[in-house]
Tab-separated table of C-alpha atoms in Angstrom:
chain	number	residue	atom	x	y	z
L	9	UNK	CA	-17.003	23.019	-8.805
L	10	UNK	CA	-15.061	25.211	-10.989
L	11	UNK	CA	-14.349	24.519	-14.469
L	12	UNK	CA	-10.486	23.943	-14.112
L	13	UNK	CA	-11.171	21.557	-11.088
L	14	UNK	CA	-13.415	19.853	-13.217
L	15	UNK	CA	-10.617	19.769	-15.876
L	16	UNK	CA	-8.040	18.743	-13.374
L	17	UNK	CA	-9.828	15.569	-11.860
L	18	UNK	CA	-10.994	14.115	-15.066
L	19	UNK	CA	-7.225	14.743	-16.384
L	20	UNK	CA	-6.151	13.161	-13.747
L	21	UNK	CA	-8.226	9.827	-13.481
L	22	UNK	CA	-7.648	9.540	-17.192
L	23	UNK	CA	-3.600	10.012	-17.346
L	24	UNK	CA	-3.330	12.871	-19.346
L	25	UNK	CA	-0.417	14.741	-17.974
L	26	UNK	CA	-0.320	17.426	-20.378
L	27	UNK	CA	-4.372	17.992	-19.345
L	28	UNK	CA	-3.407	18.193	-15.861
L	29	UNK	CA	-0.261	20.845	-16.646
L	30	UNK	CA	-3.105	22.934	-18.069
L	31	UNK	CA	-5.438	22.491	-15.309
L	32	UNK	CA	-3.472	23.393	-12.605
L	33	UNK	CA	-2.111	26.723	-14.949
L	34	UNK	CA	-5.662	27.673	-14.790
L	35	UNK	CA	-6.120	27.255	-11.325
L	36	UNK	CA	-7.115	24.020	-10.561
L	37	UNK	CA	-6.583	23.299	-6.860
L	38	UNK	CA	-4.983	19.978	-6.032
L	39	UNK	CA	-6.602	18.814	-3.186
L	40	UNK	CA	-9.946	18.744	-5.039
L	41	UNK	CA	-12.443	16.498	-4.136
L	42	UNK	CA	-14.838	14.078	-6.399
L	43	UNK	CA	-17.975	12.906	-4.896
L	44	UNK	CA	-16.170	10.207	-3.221
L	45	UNK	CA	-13.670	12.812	-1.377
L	46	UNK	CA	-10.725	11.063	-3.916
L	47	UNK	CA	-8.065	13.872	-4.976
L	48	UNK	CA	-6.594	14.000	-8.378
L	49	UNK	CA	-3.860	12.634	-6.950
L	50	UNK	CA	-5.128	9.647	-5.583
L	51	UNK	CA	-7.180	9.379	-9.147
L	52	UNK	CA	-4.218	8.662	-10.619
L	53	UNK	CA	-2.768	6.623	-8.190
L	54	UNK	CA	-5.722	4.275	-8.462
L	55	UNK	CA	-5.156	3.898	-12.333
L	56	UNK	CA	-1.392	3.691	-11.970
L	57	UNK	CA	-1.202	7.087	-14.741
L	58	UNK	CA	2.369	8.004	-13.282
L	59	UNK	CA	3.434	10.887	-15.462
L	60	UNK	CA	0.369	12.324	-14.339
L	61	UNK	CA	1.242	11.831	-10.524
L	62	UNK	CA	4.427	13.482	-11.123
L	63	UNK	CA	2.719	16.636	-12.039
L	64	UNK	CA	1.055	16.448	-9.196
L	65	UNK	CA	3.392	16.202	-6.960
L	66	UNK	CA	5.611	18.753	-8.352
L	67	UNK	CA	2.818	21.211	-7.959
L	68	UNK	CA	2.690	19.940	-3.918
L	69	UNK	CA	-0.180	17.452	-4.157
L	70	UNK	CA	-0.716	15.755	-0.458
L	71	UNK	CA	0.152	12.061	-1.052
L	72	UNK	CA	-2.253	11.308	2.622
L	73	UNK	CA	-5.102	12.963	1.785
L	74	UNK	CA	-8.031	9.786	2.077
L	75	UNK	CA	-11.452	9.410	0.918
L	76	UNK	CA	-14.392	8.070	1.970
L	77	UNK	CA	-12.988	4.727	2.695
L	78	UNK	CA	-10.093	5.836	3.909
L	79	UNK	CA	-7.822	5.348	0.903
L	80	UNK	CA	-4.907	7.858	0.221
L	81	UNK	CA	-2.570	7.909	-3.025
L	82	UNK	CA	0.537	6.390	-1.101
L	83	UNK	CA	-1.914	3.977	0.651
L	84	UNK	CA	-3.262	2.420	-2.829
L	85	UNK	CA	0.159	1.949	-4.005
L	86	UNK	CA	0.190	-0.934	-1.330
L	87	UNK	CA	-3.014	-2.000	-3.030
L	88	UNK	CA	-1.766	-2.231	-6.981
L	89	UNK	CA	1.786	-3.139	-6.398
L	90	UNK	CA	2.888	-0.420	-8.675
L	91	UNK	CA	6.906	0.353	-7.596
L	92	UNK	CA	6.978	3.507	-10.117
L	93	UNK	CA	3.924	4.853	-8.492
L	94	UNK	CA	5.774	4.563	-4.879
L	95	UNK	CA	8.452	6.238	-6.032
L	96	UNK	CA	6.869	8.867	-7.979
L	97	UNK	CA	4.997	9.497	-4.462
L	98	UNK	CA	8.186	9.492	-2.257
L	99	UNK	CA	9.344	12.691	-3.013
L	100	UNK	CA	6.029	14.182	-1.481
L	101	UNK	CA	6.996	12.807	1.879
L	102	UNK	CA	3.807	10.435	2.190
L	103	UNK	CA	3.203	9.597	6.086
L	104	UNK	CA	3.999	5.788	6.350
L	105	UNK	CA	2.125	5.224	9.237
L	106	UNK	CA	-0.924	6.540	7.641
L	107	UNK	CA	-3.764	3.647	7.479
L	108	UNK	CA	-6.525	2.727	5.637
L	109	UNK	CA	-9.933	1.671	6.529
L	110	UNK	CA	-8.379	-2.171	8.100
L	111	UNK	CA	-5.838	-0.230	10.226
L	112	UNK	CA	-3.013	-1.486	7.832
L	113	UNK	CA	-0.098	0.703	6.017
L	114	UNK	CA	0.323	0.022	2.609
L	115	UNK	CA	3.227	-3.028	3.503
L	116	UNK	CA	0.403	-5.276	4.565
L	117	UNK	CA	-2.115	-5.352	1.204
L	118	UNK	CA	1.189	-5.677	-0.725
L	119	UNK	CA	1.998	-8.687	1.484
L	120	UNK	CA	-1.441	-10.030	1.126
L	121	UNK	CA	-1.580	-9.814	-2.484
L	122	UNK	CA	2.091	-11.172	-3.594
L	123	UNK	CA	3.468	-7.906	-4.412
L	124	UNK	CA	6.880	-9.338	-4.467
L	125	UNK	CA	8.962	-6.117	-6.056
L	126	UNK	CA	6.644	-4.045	-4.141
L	127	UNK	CA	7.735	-5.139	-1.006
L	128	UNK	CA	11.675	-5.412	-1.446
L	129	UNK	CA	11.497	-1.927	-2.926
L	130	UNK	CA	9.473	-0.626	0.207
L	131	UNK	CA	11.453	-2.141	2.460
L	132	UNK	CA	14.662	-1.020	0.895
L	133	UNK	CA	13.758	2.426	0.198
L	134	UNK	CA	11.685	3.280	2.893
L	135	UNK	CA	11.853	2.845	7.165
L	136	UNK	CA	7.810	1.438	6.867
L	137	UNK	CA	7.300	-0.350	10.384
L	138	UNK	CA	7.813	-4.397	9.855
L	139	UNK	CA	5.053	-5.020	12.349
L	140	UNK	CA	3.039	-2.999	11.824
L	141	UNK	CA	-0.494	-4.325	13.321
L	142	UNK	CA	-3.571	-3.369	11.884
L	143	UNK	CA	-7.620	-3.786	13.551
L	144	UNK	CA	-7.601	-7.642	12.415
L	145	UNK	CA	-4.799	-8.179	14.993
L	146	UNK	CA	-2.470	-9.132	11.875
L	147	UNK	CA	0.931	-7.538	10.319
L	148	UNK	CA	2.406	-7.758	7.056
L	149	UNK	CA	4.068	-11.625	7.509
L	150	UNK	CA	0.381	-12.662	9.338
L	151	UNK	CA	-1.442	-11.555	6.243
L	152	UNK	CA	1.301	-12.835	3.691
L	153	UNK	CA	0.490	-16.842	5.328
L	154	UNK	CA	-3.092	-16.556	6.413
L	155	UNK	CA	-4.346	-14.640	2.881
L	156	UNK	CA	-1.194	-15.956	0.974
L	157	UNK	CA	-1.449	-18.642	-1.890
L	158	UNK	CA	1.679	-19.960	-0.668
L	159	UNK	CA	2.878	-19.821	-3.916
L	160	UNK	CA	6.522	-18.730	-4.991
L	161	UNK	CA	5.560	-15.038	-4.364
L	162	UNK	CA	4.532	-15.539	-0.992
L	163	UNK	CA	7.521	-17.437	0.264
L	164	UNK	CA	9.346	-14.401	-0.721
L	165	UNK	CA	7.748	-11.911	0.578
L	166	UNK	CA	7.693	-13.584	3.656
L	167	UNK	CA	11.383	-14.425	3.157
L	168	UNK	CA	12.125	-10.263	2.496
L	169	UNK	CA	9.930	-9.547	5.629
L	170	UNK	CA	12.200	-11.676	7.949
L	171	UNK	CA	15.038	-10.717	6.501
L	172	UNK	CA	13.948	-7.121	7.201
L	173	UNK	CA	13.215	-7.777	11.163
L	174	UNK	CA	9.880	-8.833	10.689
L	175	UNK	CA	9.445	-10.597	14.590
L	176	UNK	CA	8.172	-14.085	13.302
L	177	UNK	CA	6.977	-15.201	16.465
L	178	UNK	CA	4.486	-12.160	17.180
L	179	UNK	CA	0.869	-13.748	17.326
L	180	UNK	CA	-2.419	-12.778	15.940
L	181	UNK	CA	-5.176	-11.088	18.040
L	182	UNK	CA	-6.163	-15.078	18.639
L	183	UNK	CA	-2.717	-15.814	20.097
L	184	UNK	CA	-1.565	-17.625	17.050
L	185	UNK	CA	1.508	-16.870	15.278
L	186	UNK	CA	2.224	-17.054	11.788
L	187	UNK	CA	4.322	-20.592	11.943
L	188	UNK	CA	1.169	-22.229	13.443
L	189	UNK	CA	-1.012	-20.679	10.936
L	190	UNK	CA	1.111	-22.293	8.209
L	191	UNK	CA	1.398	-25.672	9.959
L	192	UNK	CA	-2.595	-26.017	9.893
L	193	UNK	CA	-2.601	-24.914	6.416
L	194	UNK	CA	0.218	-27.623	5.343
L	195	UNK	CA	2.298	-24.293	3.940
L	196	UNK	CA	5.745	-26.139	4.392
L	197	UNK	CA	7.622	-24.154	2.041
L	198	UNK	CA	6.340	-20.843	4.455
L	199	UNK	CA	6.609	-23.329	7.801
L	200	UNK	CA	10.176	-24.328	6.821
L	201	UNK	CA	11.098	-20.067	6.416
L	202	UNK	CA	9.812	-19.602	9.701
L	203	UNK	CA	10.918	-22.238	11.940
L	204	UNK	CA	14.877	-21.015	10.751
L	205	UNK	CA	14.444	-17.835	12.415
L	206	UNK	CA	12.768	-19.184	15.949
């Protein structure tokens, strides 16, 4: 690996922006590879170091290029939850239908997780499929209630998903949709959401 490659992955995974300007004046190729196959792109992605996305970008960085386990800058962004990251990524034209190792876009770890702003920013900004289903048979609204809390955050992420077409009666791989997965877990606040749209 070349010197400025070097310089341009370790600028990249530690936020330095003004590094990574240098780097890629010298050369530095963006779609270099660690040992892992991770980009300096998806470097900072991971660490949420958005000035030094931007950079990146600008200088026509691939937000889909995945590593070893499948990961991809716009992916992760599902993953952290981090809106300026998504939108520092959107004007790179990231593939939404890209998935990672589960079979999942990045709408169904957000949903998982409780990324509440995450979501309603996705969903506004972007046309990311609703039901999307990934290898476990589940989509966004089926992770939100089976790996859910069922706190606050969760009931409104699964409130944004219906309200974005989300189709609350599609079932699992099982046959089990996500109302009866909230019944047996005695999620009534998440129940109540979805028996208004049957």
């Amino acid at each position: 690996m070349n010197p400025s490659d070097r310089a341009l992955l370790e600028a990249a995974a530690a936020g330095d922006a003004a590094a990574a300007r240098l780097a890629l004046a010298a050369g530095a190729r963006t779609e270099v590879r660690d040992p892992h196959r991770r980009t300096p792109l998806l470097l900072a992605a991971l660490h949420d170091h958005v000035a030094t996305a931007e950079v990146l970008v600008a200088a026509g960085a691939d937000p889909n290029a995945q590593d070893d386990r499948d990961d991809s800058p716009w992916l992760v962004t599902g993953v952290t939850g981090s809106v300026a990251m998504m939108r520092a990524l959107l004007p790179a034209r990231p593939d939404l239908t890209v998935t990672n190792r589960f079979g999942g876009t990045s709408l169904i770890p957000a949903a998982e997780r409780g990324h509440v702003d995450y979501v309603r920013a996705l969903l506004r900004e972007t046309d990311i499929d609703v039901d999307h289903v990934n290898r476990l048979g589940w989509t966004a609204l089926l992770e939100a209630v089976i790996l859910g809390d069922a706190g606050r955050a969760h009931q409104e992420i699964v409130e944004l998903l219906l309200t974005a077409g989300a189709t609350a009666d599609l079932p699992d791989a099982d046959g089990t949709t996500a109302l009866e997965h909230a019944e047996r877990r005695g999620l009534e606040g998440i129940a109540a959401l979805l028996r208004v749209v049957r």
